[in-house]
Short mmCIF file of C-alpha atoms in Angstrom, two decimals:
data_model
loop_
_atom_site.label_atom_id
_atom_site.label_comp_id
_atom_site.label_asym_id
_atom_site.label_seq_id
_atom_site.Cartn_x
_atom_site.Cartn_y
_atom_site.Cartn_z
CA MET A 18 -20.93 10.60 1.34
CA LYS A 19 -23.70 9.04 3.41
CA PHE A 20 -23.52 8.96 7.18
CA SER A 21 -25.94 7.42 9.64
CA SER A 22 -26.26 8.59 13.20
CA ILE A 23 -27.64 5.23 14.27
CA ILE A 24 -24.67 3.13 13.18
CA SER A 25 -21.75 2.87 15.55
CA LEU A 26 -18.64 1.08 14.34
CA GLY A 27 -15.80 -0.58 16.23
CA LEU A 28 -17.83 -3.55 17.49
CA PRO A 29 -20.10 -5.92 15.55
CA ALA A 30 -23.85 -5.80 15.85
CA LEU A 31 -25.21 -7.24 19.07
CA ALA A 32 -28.47 -9.12 19.31
CA LEU A 33 -31.17 -7.47 21.38
CA ALA A 34 -31.97 -10.49 23.53
CA ALA A 35 -30.63 -10.19 27.07
CA PRO A 36 -28.39 -13.28 26.99
CA THR A 37 -26.32 -11.85 24.13
CA ARG A 38 -25.55 -8.61 25.94
CA THR A 39 -23.54 -10.09 28.79
CA ILE A 40 -19.87 -9.20 29.04
CA GLU A 41 -16.92 -10.95 30.52
CA LYS A 42 -13.30 -10.09 31.23
CA LYS A 43 -10.70 -11.10 28.66
CA ARG A 44 -7.15 -9.90 27.90
CA GLY A 45 -7.66 -6.95 30.20
CA THR A 46 -10.60 -5.64 28.16
CA LEU A 47 -14.32 -6.25 28.07
CA ALA A 48 -15.16 -9.07 25.67
CA LYS A 49 -18.54 -8.78 24.00
CA ARG A 50 -20.86 -11.73 23.79
CA ALA A 51 -22.23 -11.77 20.25
CA SER A 52 -24.87 -13.65 18.30
CA VAL A 53 -24.15 -16.37 15.73
CA THR A 54 -26.71 -14.71 13.45
CA ASP A 55 -25.07 -11.26 13.41
CA ALA A 56 -24.71 -9.68 9.98
CA PRO A 57 -22.40 -6.84 8.93
CA GLU A 58 -23.71 -3.36 9.72
CA THR A 59 -21.74 -1.56 7.04
CA GLY A 60 -19.26 -1.95 4.22
CA TYR A 61 -19.57 -3.49 0.80
CA ALA A 62 -20.76 -6.82 2.27
CA THR A 63 -24.08 -5.09 3.03
CA GLU A 64 -24.60 -4.42 -0.68
CA ASN A 65 -25.75 -6.85 -3.40
CA GLY A 66 -28.52 -8.21 -1.17
CA GLY A 67 -26.44 -8.35 2.01
CA THR A 68 -24.50 -11.09 3.77
CA THR A 69 -26.20 -13.42 6.25
CA GLY A 70 -23.94 -16.49 6.14
CA GLY A 71 -25.53 -19.60 7.60
CA ALA A 72 -28.45 -17.87 9.33
CA GLY A 73 -31.49 -20.11 9.22
CA GLY A 74 -29.45 -23.27 8.81
CA SER A 75 -28.31 -25.95 11.25
CA THR A 76 -25.67 -25.28 13.91
CA THR A 77 -22.74 -27.66 14.34
CA THR A 78 -19.84 -27.51 16.79
CA VAL A 79 -16.50 -28.87 15.54
CA ALA A 80 -13.35 -29.70 17.49
CA SER A 81 -11.04 -31.34 14.93
CA PHE A 82 -9.63 -30.67 11.47
CA ALA A 83 -11.68 -33.51 9.98
CA GLU A 84 -14.92 -32.27 11.54
CA PHE A 85 -14.19 -28.73 10.39
CA SER A 86 -13.43 -29.77 6.79
CA SER A 87 -16.64 -31.75 6.56
CA ALA A 88 -18.90 -29.16 8.18
CA VAL A 89 -17.88 -26.21 5.97
CA SER A 90 -18.39 -28.05 2.68
CA GLY A 91 -21.50 -27.91 0.50
CA ASP A 92 -23.83 -25.00 -0.10
CA GLU A 93 -26.63 -25.60 2.39
CA ALA A 94 -26.98 -22.91 5.05
CA ALA A 95 -25.03 -23.83 8.20
CA ILE A 96 -23.46 -22.24 11.27
CA ILE A 97 -20.19 -23.91 12.28
CA ILE A 98 -18.86 -23.19 15.77
CA VAL A 99 -15.14 -23.88 16.23
CA ASP A 100 -14.39 -25.09 19.75
CA GLY A 101 -10.69 -25.13 20.67
CA ALA A 102 -7.42 -25.27 18.75
CA LEU A 103 -7.47 -27.09 15.40
CA THR A 104 -4.31 -28.06 13.53
CA GLY A 105 -3.88 -29.32 9.98
CA GLU A 106 -2.17 -28.71 6.67
CA ASP A 107 -2.92 -27.05 3.33
CA THR A 108 -6.29 -25.29 2.98
CA VAL A 109 -9.98 -26.02 3.48
CA LYS A 110 -12.52 -24.87 0.89
CA VAL A 111 -15.72 -23.31 2.23
CA GLY A 112 -19.14 -23.64 0.59
CA SER A 113 -21.78 -20.95 0.15
CA ASN A 114 -24.15 -19.84 2.94
CA LYS A 115 -21.80 -20.55 5.83
CA SER A 116 -21.03 -18.81 9.12
CA ILE A 117 -17.77 -20.09 10.59
CA ILE A 118 -17.37 -18.74 14.11
CA GLY A 119 -14.87 -19.28 16.88
CA LYS A 120 -16.64 -20.09 20.14
CA ASP A 121 -14.29 -17.90 22.19
CA SER A 122 -10.69 -16.69 22.29
CA GLY A 123 -9.41 -20.28 22.38
CA ALA A 124 -10.69 -21.03 18.87
CA SER A 125 -7.82 -21.23 16.40
CA LEU A 126 -6.65 -22.77 13.13
CA THR A 127 -2.93 -23.49 12.90
CA GLY A 128 -1.05 -24.67 9.84
CA PHE A 129 -3.99 -24.60 7.44
CA GLY A 130 -5.87 -21.85 5.70
CA VAL A 131 -9.43 -21.16 4.62
CA THR A 132 -10.32 -20.71 0.94
CA ILE A 133 -13.59 -19.00 -0.03
CA LYS A 134 -13.67 -19.60 -3.79
CA GLY A 135 -16.46 -19.41 -6.33
CA VAL A 136 -19.15 -19.16 -3.65
CA SER A 137 -21.32 -16.51 -2.02
CA ASN A 138 -22.69 -15.42 1.35
CA VAL A 139 -19.94 -16.43 3.78
CA ILE A 140 -19.15 -15.11 7.28
CA LEU A 141 -15.83 -15.86 9.00
CA ARG A 142 -15.56 -14.54 12.58
CA ASN A 143 -13.65 -14.72 15.84
CA LEU A 144 -10.81 -17.08 14.89
CA ALA A 145 -7.05 -16.95 15.22
CA ILE A 146 -5.38 -18.29 12.05
CA SER A 147 -1.61 -18.55 12.05
CA LYS A 148 1.49 -19.90 10.32
CA VAL A 149 -0.06 -21.19 7.12
CA VAL A 150 2.66 -22.40 4.74
CA GLY A 151 1.97 -22.95 1.07
CA GLY A 152 -1.05 -20.64 0.74
CA ASP A 153 -2.94 -17.73 2.24
CA ALA A 154 -4.32 -17.81 5.75
CA VAL A 155 -7.60 -16.62 4.19
CA ALA A 156 -8.11 -16.57 0.42
CA VAL A 157 -11.22 -15.03 -1.17
CA GLN A 158 -11.43 -15.77 -4.89
CA LYS A 159 -14.34 -15.36 -7.32
CA ALA A 160 -16.62 -15.05 -4.28
CA THR A 161 -19.30 -12.49 -3.45
CA ASN A 162 -20.74 -11.17 -0.21
CA VAL A 163 -18.13 -12.15 2.34
CA TRP A 164 -17.81 -10.72 5.86
CA ILE A 165 -14.48 -11.26 7.63
CA ASP A 166 -14.72 -10.02 11.21
CA HIS A 167 -12.76 -10.26 14.46
CA LEU A 168 -9.99 -12.50 13.16
CA ASP A 169 -6.44 -12.66 14.51
CA LEU A 170 -4.16 -13.30 11.51
CA SER A 171 -0.41 -13.76 11.87
CA SER A 172 2.73 -15.69 10.98
CA ASP A 173 6.19 -14.45 11.96
CA ARG A 174 8.98 -12.39 10.43
CA ASP A 175 11.76 -14.79 11.36
CA HIS A 176 11.62 -16.43 7.94
CA ASP A 177 12.23 -15.03 4.47
CA LYS A 178 9.54 -12.65 3.17
CA ASP A 179 8.29 -15.30 0.73
CA TYR A 180 8.12 -18.18 3.21
CA TYR A 181 4.49 -17.38 4.00
CA ASP A 182 1.93 -16.11 1.51
CA GLY A 183 -0.72 -13.52 2.38
CA LEU A 184 -2.73 -13.27 5.57
CA LEU A 185 -5.82 -12.22 3.63
CA ASP A 186 -5.84 -12.06 -0.18
CA ILE A 187 -8.97 -11.04 -2.09
CA THR A 188 -8.52 -11.86 -5.78
CA HIS A 189 -10.01 -13.04 -9.09
CA ALA A 190 -12.96 -10.61 -9.24
CA ALA A 191 -14.16 -11.28 -5.69
CA ASP A 192 -16.72 -8.65 -4.76
CA PHE A 193 -18.77 -7.12 -1.93
CA VAL A 194 -16.38 -7.88 0.90
CA THR A 195 -16.13 -6.27 4.35
CA VAL A 196 -13.08 -6.81 6.57
CA SER A 197 -13.63 -5.48 10.10
CA ASN A 198 -12.23 -5.62 13.64
CA THR A 199 -9.35 -7.87 12.56
CA ASN A 200 -5.85 -7.95 14.02
CA PHE A 201 -3.20 -8.36 11.31
CA HIS A 202 0.23 -8.77 12.84
CA ASP A 203 3.77 -10.13 12.51
CA HIS A 204 3.88 -10.74 8.79
CA TRP A 205 5.77 -9.60 5.69
CA LYS A 206 3.18 -9.21 2.88
CA CYS A 207 -0.17 -8.86 4.56
CA SER A 208 -3.31 -8.29 2.49
CA LEU A 209 -3.65 -8.15 -1.28
CA VAL A 210 -6.68 -7.12 -3.33
CA GLY A 211 -6.14 -8.17 -6.95
CA HIS A 212 -3.36 -10.69 -7.46
CA SER A 213 -1.68 -9.58 -10.69
CA ASP A 214 -0.96 -6.54 -12.84
CA ASN A 215 -2.13 -8.61 -15.81
CA ASN A 216 -5.60 -9.51 -14.51
CA GLY A 217 -7.44 -6.31 -15.30
CA ASP A 218 -9.90 -7.91 -17.71
CA GLU A 219 -11.29 -10.12 -14.95
CA ASP A 220 -10.95 -7.75 -12.01
CA THR A 221 -12.08 -4.39 -13.38
CA GLY A 222 -15.56 -3.54 -12.11
CA HIS A 223 -15.23 -5.95 -9.18
CA LEU A 224 -13.05 -6.12 -6.04
CA ARG A 225 -15.24 -3.78 -3.97
CA VAL A 226 -13.80 -4.10 -0.47
CA THR A 227 -14.20 -2.24 2.84
CA TYR A 228 -11.56 -2.39 5.60
CA HIS A 229 -12.60 -0.76 8.87
CA ASN A 230 -11.60 -0.84 12.53
CA ASN A 231 -8.68 -3.19 11.94
CA TYR A 232 -5.37 -3.23 13.84
CA TRP A 233 -2.24 -3.69 11.74
CA SER A 234 1.05 -4.15 13.60
CA ASN A 235 4.59 -5.28 12.74
CA ILE A 236 3.67 -5.58 9.06
CA ASN A 237 6.16 -4.89 6.28
CA SER A 238 3.71 -4.14 3.46
CA ARG A 239 0.25 -4.57 1.89
CA GLY A 240 -1.94 -2.89 4.41
CA PRO A 241 -3.67 -3.47 1.95
CA SER A 242 -2.35 -3.30 -1.62
CA ILE A 243 -5.22 -2.82 -4.09
CA ARG A 244 -5.19 -3.42 -7.86
CA PHE A 245 -8.08 -2.48 -10.18
CA GLY A 246 -10.65 -2.48 -7.35
CA THR A 247 -12.65 -0.03 -5.27
CA GLY A 248 -11.57 0.25 -1.64
CA HIS A 249 -12.95 2.06 1.39
CA ILE A 250 -10.46 2.09 4.27
CA PHE A 251 -11.43 3.87 7.46
CA ASN A 252 -10.78 3.85 11.22
CA ASN A 253 -7.82 1.46 11.02
CA TYR A 254 -4.87 1.68 13.40
CA TYR A 255 -1.38 1.03 11.95
CA GLU A 256 1.59 0.49 14.23
CA ASN A 257 5.10 -0.20 12.89
CA VAL A 258 3.87 -0.87 9.37
CA SER A 259 6.50 0.10 6.83
CA ASP A 260 4.41 0.29 3.63
CA GLY A 261 0.74 0.81 4.39
CA ILE A 262 -1.98 1.38 1.80
CA ASN A 263 -0.80 0.92 -1.79
CA THR A 264 -3.23 1.85 -4.56
CA ARG A 265 -2.20 0.63 -8.00
CA ASP A 266 -3.30 -0.33 -11.51
CA GLY A 267 -6.28 2.00 -11.67
CA ALA A 268 -7.68 1.24 -8.21
CA GLN A 269 -9.84 3.93 -6.60
CA VAL A 270 -9.61 4.12 -2.81
CA LEU A 271 -11.32 6.31 -0.20
CA VAL A 272 -9.09 6.56 2.88
CA GLU A 273 -10.60 8.20 5.96
CA ASN A 274 -9.72 8.73 9.61
CA ASN A 275 -6.95 6.15 9.95
CA VAL A 276 -3.95 6.43 12.27
CA PHE A 277 -0.35 5.52 11.39
CA VAL A 278 2.48 5.19 13.91
CA GLY A 279 5.94 4.40 12.58
CA ALA A 280 5.00 4.14 8.89
CA SER A 281 7.42 5.19 6.16
CA LYS A 282 4.85 5.10 3.33
CA PRO A 283 1.35 5.25 4.83
CA LEU A 284 -0.53 5.86 1.55
CA TYR A 285 1.09 5.73 -1.87
CA SER A 286 0.46 5.00 -5.55
CA THR A 287 2.19 2.78 -8.06
CA ASP A 288 1.18 2.20 -11.69
CA ALA A 289 -1.63 4.77 -11.75
CA GLY A 290 -3.49 3.93 -8.57
CA TYR A 291 -5.62 6.65 -6.98
CA ALA A 292 -6.97 7.73 -3.60
CA ILE A 293 -8.91 10.47 -1.87
CA GLU A 294 -7.93 10.88 1.78
CA SER A 295 -9.31 12.91 4.67
CA GLY A 296 -9.12 12.99 8.44
CA ASN A 297 -6.07 10.70 8.67
CA ASP A 298 -3.16 10.96 11.09
CA PHE A 299 -0.10 9.86 9.13
CA GLY A 300 2.21 10.26 12.11
CA GLY A 301 4.43 12.80 10.41
CA ALA A 302 4.96 10.70 7.27
CA GLU A 303 3.85 11.86 3.85
CA ALA A 304 0.92 10.46 1.88
CA THR A 305 1.86 10.52 -1.80
CA ALA A 306 -1.02 8.73 -3.56
CA ASP A 307 -2.32 10.34 -6.74
CA LYS A 308 -5.67 12.04 -6.25
CA GLY A 309 -8.63 9.91 -7.26
CA THR A 310 -12.34 10.27 -7.85
CA LEU A 311 -13.90 7.99 -5.21
CA SER A 312 -15.50 10.43 -2.78
CA SER A 313 -18.53 8.44 -1.58
CA VAL A 314 -19.74 4.89 -1.05
CA PRO A 315 -23.26 3.42 -1.43
CA TYR A 316 -23.74 2.32 2.21
CA THR A 317 -24.14 4.25 5.47
CA TYR A 318 -21.36 4.41 8.03
CA THR A 319 -20.01 6.57 10.83
CA ALA A 320 -16.29 7.28 10.90
CA LEU A 321 -14.68 7.99 14.27
CA ALA A 322 -12.26 10.88 14.46
CA ALA A 323 -8.61 9.82 14.17
CA SER A 324 -8.08 10.78 17.82
CA GLU A 325 -10.59 8.11 18.86
CA VAL A 326 -9.34 5.26 16.70
CA LYS A 327 -6.67 3.75 18.94
CA SER A 328 -8.96 3.36 21.94
CA ALA A 329 -11.71 1.89 19.76
CA VAL A 330 -9.52 -0.59 17.88
CA VAL A 331 -6.57 -1.75 20.00
CA GLY A 332 -7.79 -4.42 22.41
CA THR A 333 -11.04 -4.84 20.49
CA ALA A 334 -9.82 -6.03 17.09
CA GLY A 335 -8.98 -9.73 16.93
CA ASN A 336 -10.76 -12.81 18.25
CA THR A 337 -12.19 -10.98 21.25
CA LEU A 338 -15.79 -12.16 21.07
CA SER A 339 -17.60 -14.89 22.94
CA PHE A 340 -20.61 -16.89 21.73
#
């Protein structure tokens, strides 16, 4: 396993210029001002040539559903800044080479989801996406090099478990994805990697996904559930999540230094899924996943000790940036 002493996780990379290092108060914590050209520091999205999104392209600010839908289409490099609360229906398909970034904590998408399908090099950051009916809040399908960072994803648990679909589903041989600093909360079936037990021919050898420094709370299941893929899950904080990490259908998962509070099944296997775990705090529950073979990943990272995870994640994960 490779570690780097110069990489510090928990917050996205900050630009070196003085204006991007200012901080301001928000939600009782210190909100970091970030750069629209940030790239992921670690995770599978740094592989396969890396993920830069719309860096080098034009920058557009959008404040309506129609403006948003138009700006994210096509494959030319572009940075789209979301200013304010947008409402709509159904889903919006994103083109390649895009950075879609919420301007501040007031940036949100309600009632419609984002689909990243058959494209590459996409960054989605600092948005609240909620109560999407008829599809996933964020769907990544047949896409490569995607960084999902500092999102707040939620619905509610007042409805039936099938009323909403997933908050973040990564399917159909999507690959080289990093999910970081995201707040998943108040949902039944949260995050799925690999959509079907019968899709092994397409998915095997793909679905390489990293989840780190995310906050999962009031979730019933899929934190995440992984079929066929390769997952690295570290420094996540789980609170009142019934079924946490489910490895299945030949998936290989490396699970390190996560914290679970109030979980009944923090890490478990179904249908010959496998995991290697170390440094986790399962909160007194039992991890029952079958032992796997994934003991290292190809990128550098630094994992915080489990005792440090709560303070690093809670209050930081979610749409807590400012641009």
